[in-house]
XYZ file of C-alpha atoms in Angstrom:
744
model
C 20.115 -31.190 7.990
C 20.833 -27.976 9.843
C 17.699 -25.991 10.692
C 18.276 -22.290 11.392
C 15.676 -20.950 13.823
C 15.107 -17.287 13.011
C 13.371 -15.311 15.748
C 11.798 -11.984 14.861
C 8.583 -10.109 15.570
C 6.479 -9.572 12.473
C 5.973 -5.842 11.976
C 2.238 -5.193 11.535
C 1.716 -1.535 12.500
C -1.985 -0.944 13.112
C -3.072 -4.604 13.073
C -2.877 -5.754 16.692
C -2.297 -2.284 18.160
C -2.130 1.316 16.895
C 0.915 2.173 14.805
C 2.769 4.285 17.383
C 2.209 1.662 20.056
C 3.579 -1.053 17.770
C 6.711 1.028 17.188
C 7.327 1.346 20.932
C 6.615 -2.355 21.409
C 9.208 -3.322 18.800
C 11.830 -1.173 20.530
C 10.979 -2.992 23.773
C 11.651 -6.252 21.923
C 15.145 -5.003 21.144
C 15.617 -4.109 24.834
C 14.542 -7.618 25.866
C 16.817 -9.163 23.233
C 19.819 -7.224 24.524
C 19.178 -8.703 27.968
C 18.692 -12.243 26.641
C 21.852 -12.010 24.503
C 23.936 -10.881 27.463
C 22.830 -13.919 29.456
C 22.962 -16.465 26.631
C 25.642 -16.340 23.895
C 23.477 -18.535 21.633
C 20.543 -16.110 21.634
C 19.820 -14.327 18.348
C 17.288 -11.656 17.365
C 16.408 -10.351 13.893
C 14.982 -6.864 13.344
C 12.499 -7.559 10.557
C 11.994 -3.944 9.422
C 14.057 -0.830 9.951
C 11.136 1.580 10.360
C 10.793 1.113 14.125
C 14.475 1.997 14.679
C 14.139 4.954 12.352
C 10.966 6.080 14.135
C 12.728 5.969 17.508
C 15.658 7.974 16.159
C 13.365 10.595 14.616
C 11.550 11.098 17.895
C 14.754 11.356 19.877
C 14.229 8.100 21.800
C 17.524 6.443 22.824
C 18.249 2.983 21.470
C 18.792 0.309 24.157
C 22.239 0.202 25.742
C 24.314 -2.566 24.192
C 22.221 -2.792 21.010
C 24.847 -1.308 18.689
C 27.612 -3.596 19.955
C 25.465 -6.726 19.608
C 24.450 -5.587 16.116
C 28.124 -5.193 15.145
C 28.734 -8.741 16.387
C 25.816 -10.045 14.326
C 23.941 -11.393 17.344
C 21.158 -8.904 16.678
C 20.721 -8.740 12.921
C 19.458 -5.714 11.032
C 17.856 -6.178 7.633
C 17.601 -3.745 4.737
C 13.811 -3.754 4.539
C 12.200 -0.537 5.799
C 8.607 -1.835 5.712
C 6.794 -4.901 4.421
C 5.677 -3.107 1.301
C 2.795 -3.677 -1.068
C 2.744 -3.282 -4.848
C 1.360 0.235 -4.355
C 4.887 1.292 -3.403
C 6.906 1.802 -6.563
C 10.590 1.308 -7.295
C 11.524 4.842 -6.251
C 9.743 4.380 -2.910
C 11.725 1.212 -2.203
C 14.967 2.824 -3.374
C 14.558 5.668 -0.901
C 13.491 3.415 1.954
C 16.457 1.063 1.525
C 18.857 3.971 1.959
C 17.828 4.491 5.585
C 19.105 1.155 6.874
C 22.218 1.411 4.688
C 23.110 4.863 6.031
C 22.512 3.839 9.661
C 24.586 0.666 9.396
C 27.444 2.430 7.618
C 27.474 5.150 10.274
C 27.726 2.622 13.127
C 29.854 -0.114 11.547
C 27.029 -2.665 11.447
C 26.898 -5.329 8.720
C 23.885 -5.119 6.386
C 23.869 -8.096 4.052
C 20.300 -9.464 3.953
C 16.687 -8.384 3.613
C 13.378 -9.876 4.721
C 9.804 -9.603 3.447
C 7.181 -11.237 5.649
C 3.455 -11.778 5.341
C 3.042 -10.082 1.947
C 2.921 -12.575 -0.921
C 4.823 -10.525 -3.479
C 7.238 -7.645 -3.917
C 8.288 -5.031 -6.457
C 9.899 -6.520 -9.584
C 12.833 -4.110 -9.306
C 13.796 -5.328 -5.827
C 16.864 -7.337 -7.009
C 18.275 -4.216 -8.682
C 17.428 -1.974 -5.728
C 18.993 -4.282 -3.142
C 22.160 -4.578 -5.208
C 22.377 -0.771 -5.228
C 22.800 -0.826 -1.427
C 25.090 -3.854 -1.393
C 22.516 -6.439 -0.268
C 22.274 -9.645 -2.307
C 20.148 -12.005 -0.193
C 16.444 -11.829 0.660
C 14.219 -14.152 2.683
C 10.481 -14.391 2.050
C 8.008 -15.709 4.616
C 4.745 -15.527 2.698
C 1.311 -15.734 4.236
C -0.732 -17.591 1.607
C -4.105 -16.341 2.858
C -6.061 -15.287 -0.256
C -3.045 -15.925 -2.425
C -0.138 -18.154 -3.207
C 3.598 -18.433 -3.484
C 5.868 -19.184 -6.446
C 6.972 -22.792 -6.755
C 6.722 -25.424 -4.028
C 8.185 -23.979 -0.882
C 10.573 -23.962 0.800
C 12.954 -23.347 -2.074
C 15.928 -21.223 -3.010
C 16.585 -19.519 -6.338
C 18.454 -16.655 -7.933
C 16.145 -13.791 -8.919
C 17.292 -11.415 -11.638
C 15.819 -7.933 -11.848
C 15.050 -5.952 -15.026
C 18.321 -4.035 -14.594
C 20.418 -7.194 -14.300
C 20.813 -7.227 -10.509
C 20.761 -10.705 -8.941
C 19.851 -11.718 -5.408
C 19.666 -15.096 -3.709
C 16.086 -15.709 -2.556
C 14.971 -18.193 0.065
C 11.230 -18.631 -0.277
C 10.428 -20.208 3.078
C 7.408 -21.098 5.167
C 5.206 -18.415 6.671
C 6.794 -16.232 9.316
C 5.220 -18.006 12.324
C 5.645 -21.607 11.130
C 7.694 -22.601 14.208
C 4.820 -21.368 16.379
C 2.294 -23.149 14.151
C 4.195 -26.342 14.931
C 3.856 -25.468 18.643
C 7.617 -25.473 19.149
C 7.472 -22.563 21.609
C 5.461 -24.595 24.148
C 8.266 -26.658 25.697
C 10.658 -29.455 24.748
C 8.067 -32.171 24.124
C 6.148 -29.858 21.804
C 9.428 -28.820 20.168
C 10.226 -32.440 19.343
C 6.742 -32.963 17.949
C 7.217 -29.856 15.816
C 10.472 -31.278 14.482
C 8.566 -34.302 13.177
C 5.961 -32.029 11.539
C 8.774 -30.110 9.864
C 10.260 -33.308 8.459
C 6.854 -34.404 7.168
C 6.346 -31.093 5.400
C 9.827 -31.120 3.860
C 9.318 -34.662 2.596
C 6.114 -33.669 0.822
C 8.023 -31.176 -1.319
C 11.136 -33.372 -1.754
C 13.280 -30.713 -0.126
C 16.930 -31.637 -0.659
C 19.074 -28.739 0.570
C 21.238 -29.516 3.638
C 20.116 -26.295 5.385
C 16.659 -24.891 6.040
C 15.191 -21.766 7.591
C 12.341 -21.855 10.118
C 10.931 -18.578 11.405
C 8.966 -17.842 14.533
C 8.518 -15.493 17.465
C 8.605 -15.665 21.229
C 4.802 -15.566 21.283
C 2.345 -16.813 18.672
C 1.144 -13.470 17.296
C 1.930 -10.623 14.941
C 3.977 -7.942 16.703
C 4.849 -10.740 19.122
C 7.113 -10.628 22.154
C 10.786 -11.636 22.119
C 11.581 -14.739 24.204
C 14.633 -16.995 24.696
C 13.016 -20.316 23.744
C 14.777 -20.846 20.390
C 18.253 -20.788 21.945
C 17.071 -22.891 24.909
C 15.334 -25.508 22.740
C 18.284 -25.765 20.346
C 20.576 -26.463 23.264
C 18.142 -28.971 24.780
C 17.902 -30.754 21.420
C 21.672 -31.269 21.364
C 21.881 -32.384 24.971
C 18.875 -34.772 25.097
C 19.312 -37.152 22.172
C 17.648 -40.058 23.997
C 14.663 -38.000 25.022
C 14.155 -36.533 21.554
C 14.546 -40.013 20.035
C 11.719 -41.319 22.198
C 9.550 -38.377 21.172
C 10.346 -38.979 17.519
C 9.522 -42.680 17.869
C 6.187 -41.760 19.403
C 5.520 -39.557 16.390
C 6.407 -42.249 13.864
C 10.210 -42.103 14.064
C 12.504 -42.516 11.133
C 10.682 -43.824 8.105
C 11.940 -46.270 5.529
C 12.470 -44.823 2.094
C 12.929 -41.304 3.440
C 14.133 -38.860 0.771
C 17.796 -38.005 0.852
C 19.369 -34.598 1.066
C 21.869 -33.220 -1.400
C 24.736 -34.688 0.626
C 23.138 -38.169 0.588
C 21.929 -38.092 4.194
C 18.340 -39.330 4.693
C 15.844 -36.730 5.860
C 14.716 -37.908 9.295
C 14.047 -36.303 12.650
C 17.309 -37.751 13.964
C 19.218 -36.043 11.146
C 18.081 -32.589 12.220
C 20.352 -30.118 13.951
C 18.765 -26.943 15.340
C 20.534 -23.637 15.911
C 19.280 -20.222 16.978
C 20.565 -17.955 14.233
C 20.531 -14.615 12.507
C 19.310 -14.270 8.939
C 22.903 -13.556 7.870
C 24.150 -16.787 9.452
C 21.520 -18.757 7.555
C 22.376 -17.204 4.186
C 26.104 -17.748 4.799
C 25.410 -21.463 5.272
C 23.084 -21.560 2.252
C 25.718 -20.004 0.002
C 28.381 -22.401 1.290
C 26.348 -25.600 0.761
C 27.369 -25.765 -2.897
C 23.863 -26.244 -4.284
C 23.024 -24.920 -7.765
C 20.279 -22.292 -7.578
C 18.008 -21.937 -10.613
C 17.658 -18.431 -11.990
C 14.271 -16.795 -12.509
C 13.274 -13.398 -13.794
C 10.013 -11.493 -13.938
C 7.663 -9.619 -11.614
C 6.330 -11.063 -8.369
C 2.877 -9.399 -8.124
C 1.308 -9.144 -4.710
C -2.034 -10.903 -4.111
C -2.953 -8.553 -1.285
C -2.767 -5.138 -2.933
C -6.361 -5.420 -4.104
C -7.384 -4.887 -0.482
C -6.409 -1.218 -0.679
C -9.437 -0.586 -2.914
C -11.635 -1.048 0.156
C -10.786 2.604 0.884
C -10.706 4.233 -2.575
C -10.726 7.825 -1.330
C -7.658 7.402 0.872
C -5.871 5.389 -1.821
C -6.416 8.178 -4.342
C -5.149 10.814 -1.923
C -1.999 8.833 -1.134
C -1.241 8.453 -4.844
C -1.889 12.165 -5.431
C 0.432 13.112 -2.591
C 3.251 11.014 -4.023
C 2.838 12.315 -7.572
C 2.746 15.930 -6.465
C 5.657 15.583 -4.063
C 7.905 14.235 -6.806
C 6.799 16.947 -9.221
C 7.834 19.760 -6.866
C 10.892 18.009 -5.428
C 13.401 19.653 -7.838
C 12.151 23.087 -6.722
C 12.610 22.492 -2.989
C 16.008 23.361 -1.498
C 17.951 20.530 0.079
C 17.664 22.140 3.506
C 13.863 21.755 3.283
C 13.999 18.017 2.499
C 16.007 16.530 5.345
C 14.578 14.539 8.254
C 11.849 16.349 10.152
C 10.704 18.646 7.339
C 7.289 18.663 5.722
C 8.763 16.986 2.647
C 10.118 14.140 4.767
C 6.885 13.826 6.773
C 4.724 13.576 3.633
C 7.011 10.975 2.110
C 6.887 8.823 5.230
C 3.106 9.142 5.479
C 2.736 7.900 1.910
C 4.997 4.934 2.628
C 3.192 4.055 5.823
C -0.210 4.257 4.160
C 0.803 2.089 1.192
C 2.560 -0.611 3.211
C 0.747 -3.903 3.759
C -1.078 -3.382 7.063
C -4.368 -1.546 6.881
C -6.385 -1.828 10.070
C -7.348 -3.879 13.090
C -7.509 -7.651 12.850
C -11.238 -7.519 13.665
C -12.340 -4.400 11.795
C -14.600 -6.354 9.373
C -16.137 -8.777 11.862
C -16.507 -6.143 14.600
C -16.478 -2.728 12.891
C -17.893 -0.983 15.987
C -15.131 -2.218 18.289
C -13.032 0.648 19.708
C -9.760 -0.655 18.281
C -11.372 -1.118 14.855
C -12.438 2.502 14.825
C -9.213 3.876 16.261
C -6.827 1.917 14.054
C -8.692 2.674 10.838
C -8.942 6.346 11.835
C -5.169 6.362 12.321
C -4.582 4.791 8.907
C -7.031 7.121 7.160
C -5.428 10.148 8.810
C -2.067 9.318 7.250
C -3.382 9.535 3.676
C -5.405 12.714 4.224
C -2.551 14.402 6.091
C -0.090 13.586 3.307
C -2.383 15.013 0.626
C -3.150 18.156 2.616
C 0.443 18.878 3.570
C 1.771 18.363 0.050
C -0.950 20.704 -1.232
C 0.216 23.442 1.125
C 3.838 22.744 0.256
C 3.090 22.985 -3.467
C 1.326 26.299 -3.033
C 4.306 27.677 -1.116
C 6.656 26.644 -3.918
C 4.497 28.011 -6.724
C 3.572 31.207 -4.897
C 7.267 32.045 -4.684
C 7.666 31.396 -8.400
C 4.494 33.079 -9.674
C 5.116 36.669 -8.543
C 1.757 37.554 -10.072
C -1.782 36.289 -10.365
C -0.949 32.660 -10.971
C 1.224 30.184 -12.840
C 1.491 26.731 -14.394
C 4.639 24.724 -13.796
C 5.518 21.827 -16.121
C 7.807 19.228 -14.529
C 10.562 17.854 -16.817
C 8.705 14.542 -17.282
C 5.533 16.308 -18.448
C 6.371 16.306 -22.162
C 2.886 15.897 -23.647
C 2.573 18.327 -26.533
C -1.129 19.008 -26.107
C -4.267 18.389 -24.094
C -2.601 18.441 -20.692
C -5.069 18.266 -17.795
C -4.665 18.570 -14.054
C -6.881 19.254 -11.048
C -7.285 22.375 -8.916
C -9.369 22.918 -5.756
C -13.034 23.469 -6.564
C -13.458 25.761 -3.551
C -11.400 28.484 -5.256
C -14.136 28.932 -7.886
C -17.728 29.281 -6.663
C -19.052 29.490 -10.249
C -19.978 26.496 -12.375
C -18.658 26.903 -15.864
C -15.407 27.734 -17.649
C -12.997 30.205 -16.085
C -10.724 31.455 -18.864
C -7.060 32.340 -18.297
C -4.598 34.137 -20.521
C -1.096 32.614 -20.318
C 2.037 34.585 -21.104
C 3.119 32.038 -23.720
C 1.529 32.187 -27.131
C 1.667 28.406 -27.509
C -0.467 27.793 -24.453
C -4.103 28.359 -23.606
C -5.733 27.513 -20.325
C -9.140 27.404 -18.700
C -10.786 25.794 -15.701
C -13.847 23.593 -16.136
C -15.756 23.794 -12.855
C -18.397 21.088 -12.267
C -21.528 21.708 -10.245
C -20.750 19.344 -7.376
C -19.287 21.323 -4.454
C -17.007 18.437 -3.427
C -15.565 17.906 -6.917
C -12.215 19.053 -8.216
C -12.046 21.473 -11.139
C -10.132 20.457 -14.278
C -7.562 22.888 -15.627
C -6.755 22.302 -19.304
C -3.919 23.742 -21.369
C -3.776 23.805 -25.128
C -0.088 22.946 -25.301
C 3.059 22.664 -23.264
C 5.243 25.664 -24.136
C 8.801 25.164 -25.312
C 11.651 26.576 -23.277
C 10.681 28.005 -19.888
C 8.489 25.460 -18.061
C 6.893 28.235 -15.995
C 3.851 29.920 -17.545
C 2.216 32.923 -15.889
C -1.594 33.082 -15.800
C -4.101 35.924 -15.595
C -7.835 35.432 -15.408
C -9.465 36.772 -18.590
C -13.114 35.707 -18.560
C -15.885 33.342 -17.592
C -18.670 31.535 -19.392
C -21.297 29.225 -17.915
C -21.229 25.543 -18.799
C -24.462 23.771 -19.656
C -25.357 20.348 -20.962
C -28.189 19.657 -23.419
C -30.366 16.551 -22.984
C -29.926 14.090 -25.824
C -31.924 10.986 -24.966
C -33.881 9.355 -22.166
C -33.577 6.405 -19.788
C -33.863 3.775 -22.527
C -30.629 4.962 -24.095
C -28.389 1.903 -23.660
C -27.721 1.639 -27.383
C -26.905 5.339 -27.633
C -24.543 5.039 -24.660
C -22.682 2.154 -26.311
C -22.425 4.137 -29.536
C -20.931 6.999 -27.505
C -18.327 4.500 -26.236
C -19.134 4.768 -22.547
C -17.471 2.119 -20.375
C -19.648 -0.252 -18.371
C -20.089 0.034 -14.632
C -20.625 -3.385 -13.035
C -21.680 -4.038 -9.435
C -20.790 -7.480 -8.095
C -22.166 -9.201 -4.993
C -21.141 -12.516 -3.470
C -23.640 -15.286 -2.931
C -21.548 -16.623 -0.066
C -19.158 -15.557 2.671
C -15.840 -13.780 2.677
C -14.293 -16.913 4.171
C -15.411 -18.963 1.160
C -13.758 -16.494 -1.173
C -10.663 -16.475 1.015
C -10.189 -20.213 0.504
C -10.862 -20.135 -3.224
C -14.190 -21.978 -3.059
C -15.126 -22.416 -6.729
C -18.800 -22.910 -5.854
C -19.258 -19.396 -4.521
C -21.795 -17.436 -6.567
C -20.910 -14.046 -7.999
C -23.902 -11.962 -9.094
C -23.102 -9.099 -11.460
C -25.404 -6.262 -12.478
C -24.592 -3.624 -15.074
C -25.524 -0.097 -14.058
C -28.727 1.024 -15.788
C -28.267 4.005 -18.052
C -30.426 7.090 -17.592
C -30.324 10.358 -19.515
C -27.415 11.359 -21.733
C -26.523 15.044 -22.087
C -24.095 16.681 -24.494
C -21.810 19.698 -24.428
C -19.700 21.183 -27.243
C -16.780 23.611 -27.170
C -13.867 24.662 -29.338
C -11.499 21.801 -28.507
C -13.662 18.991 -27.273
C -17.138 17.556 -27.002
C -18.534 16.115 -23.793
C -21.320 13.726 -22.899
C -22.670 13.015 -19.430
C -24.607 9.862 -18.650
C -26.557 9.247 -15.439
C -26.423 5.718 -14.034
C -28.439 3.655 -11.582
C -26.568 0.952 -9.693
C -27.170 -0.951 -6.419
C -25.428 0.705 -3.481
C -24.864 4.039 -5.260
C -26.642 7.406 -5.427
C -26.145 10.176 -7.963
C -23.870 8.026 -10.097
C -22.793 9.486 -13.439
C -20.016 9.188 -15.980
C -18.815 12.128 -18.057
C -16.798 11.586 -21.219
C -14.743 14.338 -22.822
C -13.471 13.648 -26.357
C -10.918 15.861 -28.074
C -11.726 17.088 -31.568
C -9.108 14.949 -33.299
C -10.689 11.875 -31.701
C -7.409 10.604 -30.233
C -8.034 11.108 -26.554
C -10.994 10.424 -24.296
C -11.287 11.364 -20.635
C -13.862 9.856 -18.312
C -14.979 11.017 -14.893
C -17.067 8.619 -12.834
C -18.687 10.250 -9.802
C -21.264 9.178 -7.253
C -22.101 8.598 -3.598
C -21.338 5.128 -2.249
C -23.852 3.963 0.322
C -22.889 2.108 3.491
C -23.093 -1.603 2.613
C -21.301 -4.173 4.780
C -22.349 -7.205 2.724
C -19.569 -8.406 0.377
C -19.766 -6.309 -2.790
C -17.561 -4.756 -5.447
C -17.774 -2.205 -8.231
C -15.834 -2.252 -11.508
C -15.467 -0.014 -14.507
C -15.174 -2.322 -17.517
C -13.739 -1.070 -20.797
C -13.214 -2.988 -24.036
C -11.346 -1.783 -27.136
C -13.101 -2.135 -30.486
C -10.537 -4.728 -31.643
C -8.562 -7.285 -29.664
C -4.955 -6.169 -29.189
C -2.004 -8.303 -30.203
C -0.024 -7.391 -27.084
C -0.925 -5.971 -23.685
C 1.709 -4.386 -21.449
C 1.326 -2.911 -17.969
C 3.674 -0.930 -15.770
C 3.863 -1.741 -12.097
C 6.350 -0.196 -9.724
C 8.723 0.923 -12.479
C 8.742 -2.274 -14.576
C 6.846 -2.955 -17.805
C 5.637 -6.513 -18.279
C 2.973 -8.577 -20.039
C 0.248 -9.589 -17.574
C -0.317 -13.320 -17.466
C 2.953 -14.132 -19.242
C 5.955 -12.646 -17.481
C 5.206 -13.177 -13.768
C 6.962 -15.744 -11.624
C 4.901 -18.973 -11.623
C 2.431 -18.851 -8.737
C 2.512 -15.064 -8.375
C -0.745 -13.116 -8.530
C -2.413 -12.920 -11.940
C -5.976 -12.141 -10.968
C -5.237 -8.433 -10.647
C -2.297 -6.112 -11.056
C -1.396 -2.786 -9.499
C -0.874 -0.529 -12.506
C 0.807 2.746 -11.617
C 1.898 4.262 -14.946
C -0.802 2.694 -17.103
C -1.620 0.041 -19.712
C -0.302 -0.090 -23.265
C -2.057 -2.102 -25.975
C -0.416 -2.779 -29.323
C -1.705 -3.887 -32.715
C 0.267 -5.242 -35.666
C -0.605 -2.228 -37.824
C 1.452 -0.001 -35.502
C -1.473 1.437 -33.565
C -0.954 1.853 -29.821
C -3.369 2.657 -27.037
C -2.634 4.151 -23.633
C -5.009 3.618 -20.710
C -4.451 5.369 -17.395
C -6.294 6.062 -14.172
C -4.654 8.226 -11.514
C -7.315 7.163 -8.997
C -7.901 3.408 -9.472
C -4.641 1.446 -9.869
C -5.972 -2.131 -9.393
C -6.884 -3.673 -12.755
C -8.197 -7.119 -13.703
C -6.985 -8.126 -17.170
C -9.213 -10.187 -19.429
C -12.356 -9.479 -17.405
C -13.451 -9.579 -13.763
C -11.398 -12.294 -12.075
C -13.006 -12.529 -8.636
C -12.420 -15.993 -7.196
C -10.322 -17.357 -10.073
C -7.118 -17.481 -8.039
C -4.710 -17.324 -10.943
C -6.321 -19.742 -13.374
C -6.627 -18.849 -17.066
C -5.677 -15.207 -17.610
C -6.044 -13.968 -21.218
C -5.261 -10.242 -21.351
C -5.285 -10.135 -25.159
C -9.084 -10.055 -25.295
C -8.479 -6.413 -24.393
C -10.998 -6.199 -21.577
C -9.902 -4.113 -18.613
C -11.917 -4.341 -15.391
C -10.771 -1.513 -13.134
C -11.601 -2.294 -9.517
C -13.163 0.842 -8.059
C -14.143 -0.695 -4.751
C -14.564 -4.004 -2.945
C -14.853 -5.182 0.660
C -14.050 -8.865 0.142
C -11.361 -9.146 2.811
C -12.605 -10.760 6.003
C -10.003 -8.934 8.108
C -7.701 -5.908 8.170
C -9.692 -3.563 5.885
C -12.764 -1.392 6.590
C -16.084 -3.172 5.897
C -17.562 -0.233 3.964
C -16.481 3.062 2.393
C -19.511 5.348 2.195
C -19.388 8.850 0.768
C -18.718 10.659 -2.479
C -16.148 9.013 -4.720
C -14.724 10.078 -8.045
C -12.480 8.288 -10.491
C -10.657 9.642 -13.533
C -9.628 7.671 -16.625
C -7.794 8.583 -19.823
C -7.601 6.673 -23.094
C -5.576 7.725 -26.112
C -5.020 5.748 -29.334
C -3.258 6.578 -32.582
C -0.971 4.990 -35.194
C 2.736 5.119 -34.300
C 1.961 6.773 -30.965
C 4.597 6.584 -28.237
C 2.171 5.335 -25.594
C 4.742 4.925 -22.846
C 6.005 8.498 -23.118
C 2.429 9.703 -23.045
C 1.714 7.663 -19.920
C 4.865 9.013 -18.270
C 3.621 12.543 -18.912
C 0.204 11.776 -17.487
C 1.872 10.520 -14.321
C 3.926 13.727 -13.996
C 1.111 16.294 -14.119
C 1.736 19.991 -14.335
C 1.148 22.034 -11.191
C -1.089 25.063 -10.931
C -1.197 28.109 -8.683
C -4.341 30.202 -9.247
C -4.841 33.433 -7.387
C -8.324 33.950 -5.953
C -9.801 35.610 -2.852
C -10.368 32.201 -1.319
C -6.801 31.077 -2.005
C -5.364 34.299 -0.536
C -7.489 33.871 2.580
C -6.280 30.319 3.087
C -2.640 31.347 2.696
C -2.983 34.125 5.250
C -4.351 31.716 7.854
C -1.598 29.140 7.808
C 2.168 28.818 8.137
C 4.547 28.163 5.295
C 5.403 24.460 4.816
C 8.875 25.294 3.494
C 10.093 25.587 7.067
C 12.663 23.066 8.262
C 10.601 22.523 11.397
C 9.150 19.068 11.924
C 5.478 18.332 11.377
C 4.269 16.353 14.372
């Protein structure tokens, strides 16, 4: 068997060091690799992600002398992956990111034939199609199975077909530091001992391919340092057969009855051949070995994306920034979208926030440590900066279009015929009530519902989307206060259920985060439903509203407001409250159940519709799914239901699945448990997220309803420019974001 040793440094920006420092460190790794390659023709280096090269180019930093020539020769391999992405990045994000490496390699004559995804235990279902678009048809996975799993028994190779028909060859290998786990970087004796451990592991899974991939780094760490040991140990292995034989004998030697490889050779330590290689060299050998690769199709959900809900405010702002940026993109001239512009900076901030690394390796165990504070502050800044900058950019675009008091702009995807809702800054309207606007289109009506909370966002509602011109001018025409009338008291649980309020459930662990990490089935999960207080009602021309106060552990001022449209088809919920600082492991869910069990449940994640619990690759995450467009439920009588939350994308199907680890998912009971918050990770994520939080939800059901088109419209909200003294003052005090100047 030929073992290809793949050296790379796992890109974990913000985990071991701050993001900018990691970028500079990875460029230094390329500098070191250029020097090693010049001295040793067998040395190989693999650039795991393209973002650090792109970052250096954007900042005007020169790439190391000799790098381009070695990359053309294939001795330093570039891969198509921009970042190790999570499921919160959708298909369009990955499509745009893949273009960077493709453009760079085409410009410099560098081969780009493979991709890598390390650490994260899943990837977007559309990845086979997206890679084929840029001419890449091989991808290596090096999954970290902490708090998750991996499809099939690894290592293995298979053909993965995307929803668009694109096919890539996948090698699902050991974790990205397995060579270091074996201790092979510690000298020749340790290398030989690691070879025996590799054989033992391959025998346990009856691995039969004549080639195998083994990844590692110069040092045993994320963002590790490049070193020449793989080339040196491979050469020593060839030249010291007697010495390695003695080491193998001391470790048990060749065993009788050893499984045989595809070519009939027994799998023993003596049968191994090691070579320092690039990822392209490995895939070339894999394709040439003549083995049949089984074909699989379906999504590969990521076990780790639930961790993003440990910071629900920042997650919501990153999602808002992406939605808004895409809505205004057709209105921005091409000269204002190239590298270095506000558009480009916002897009990159969203990508960097939604990639897999979140904070310092010790931010949960030692939240007061300086690096914990600094690295989480850096991550949080990215989301808030993206949302703020895209807000300014949107106002610049709409202000140019309005030429009057205000306007509403409907993006092409926003096709909903009625009841369209979006959010506008609360600070523009000091009143609490309904601010009425008179549009210039007879088919449309608009008003702003301003809640009392000063930190809340106001809801702007239109009666209908006008036909023809998507731009509707607005003039303020009146104001009326908004009041609620008390309906019942604190013992109103039955009344709340009759009003169809969802449940709010607070969960605490009767154990440690480490127990949950290892899937300990004995860990206790205590769940408490929020106690219902007073219910108040409000009526108006188009809808009725009810507000219910709640009492739940770890929350203050918690309430849920439900707005129901007069025809009864659509409900909107707003959950708002102040989360207290609680470091103990806890979670909060909004649980909603339809009145009848659906016959089919579909969810959209990253651009691909699938049936949770049925369509995923075996061994992929089923406990929760990142749902970006929404959930569609279907009944045999033709009724459809659309469920959507723009603020809380992580959903458990079939009930709360904490600690199940993929066993027994039944989404057709209809229960949706939307994860609002949890701090169950023992590393990488902040231990608490205190402060005011708000979550929006929409549910619409009707016979013969096109639920998917409705969900697409909800995810392409209309944009609003409202003229007010406060808005004018803010515009006068800042610069236009339509400039081509870089945002640093």
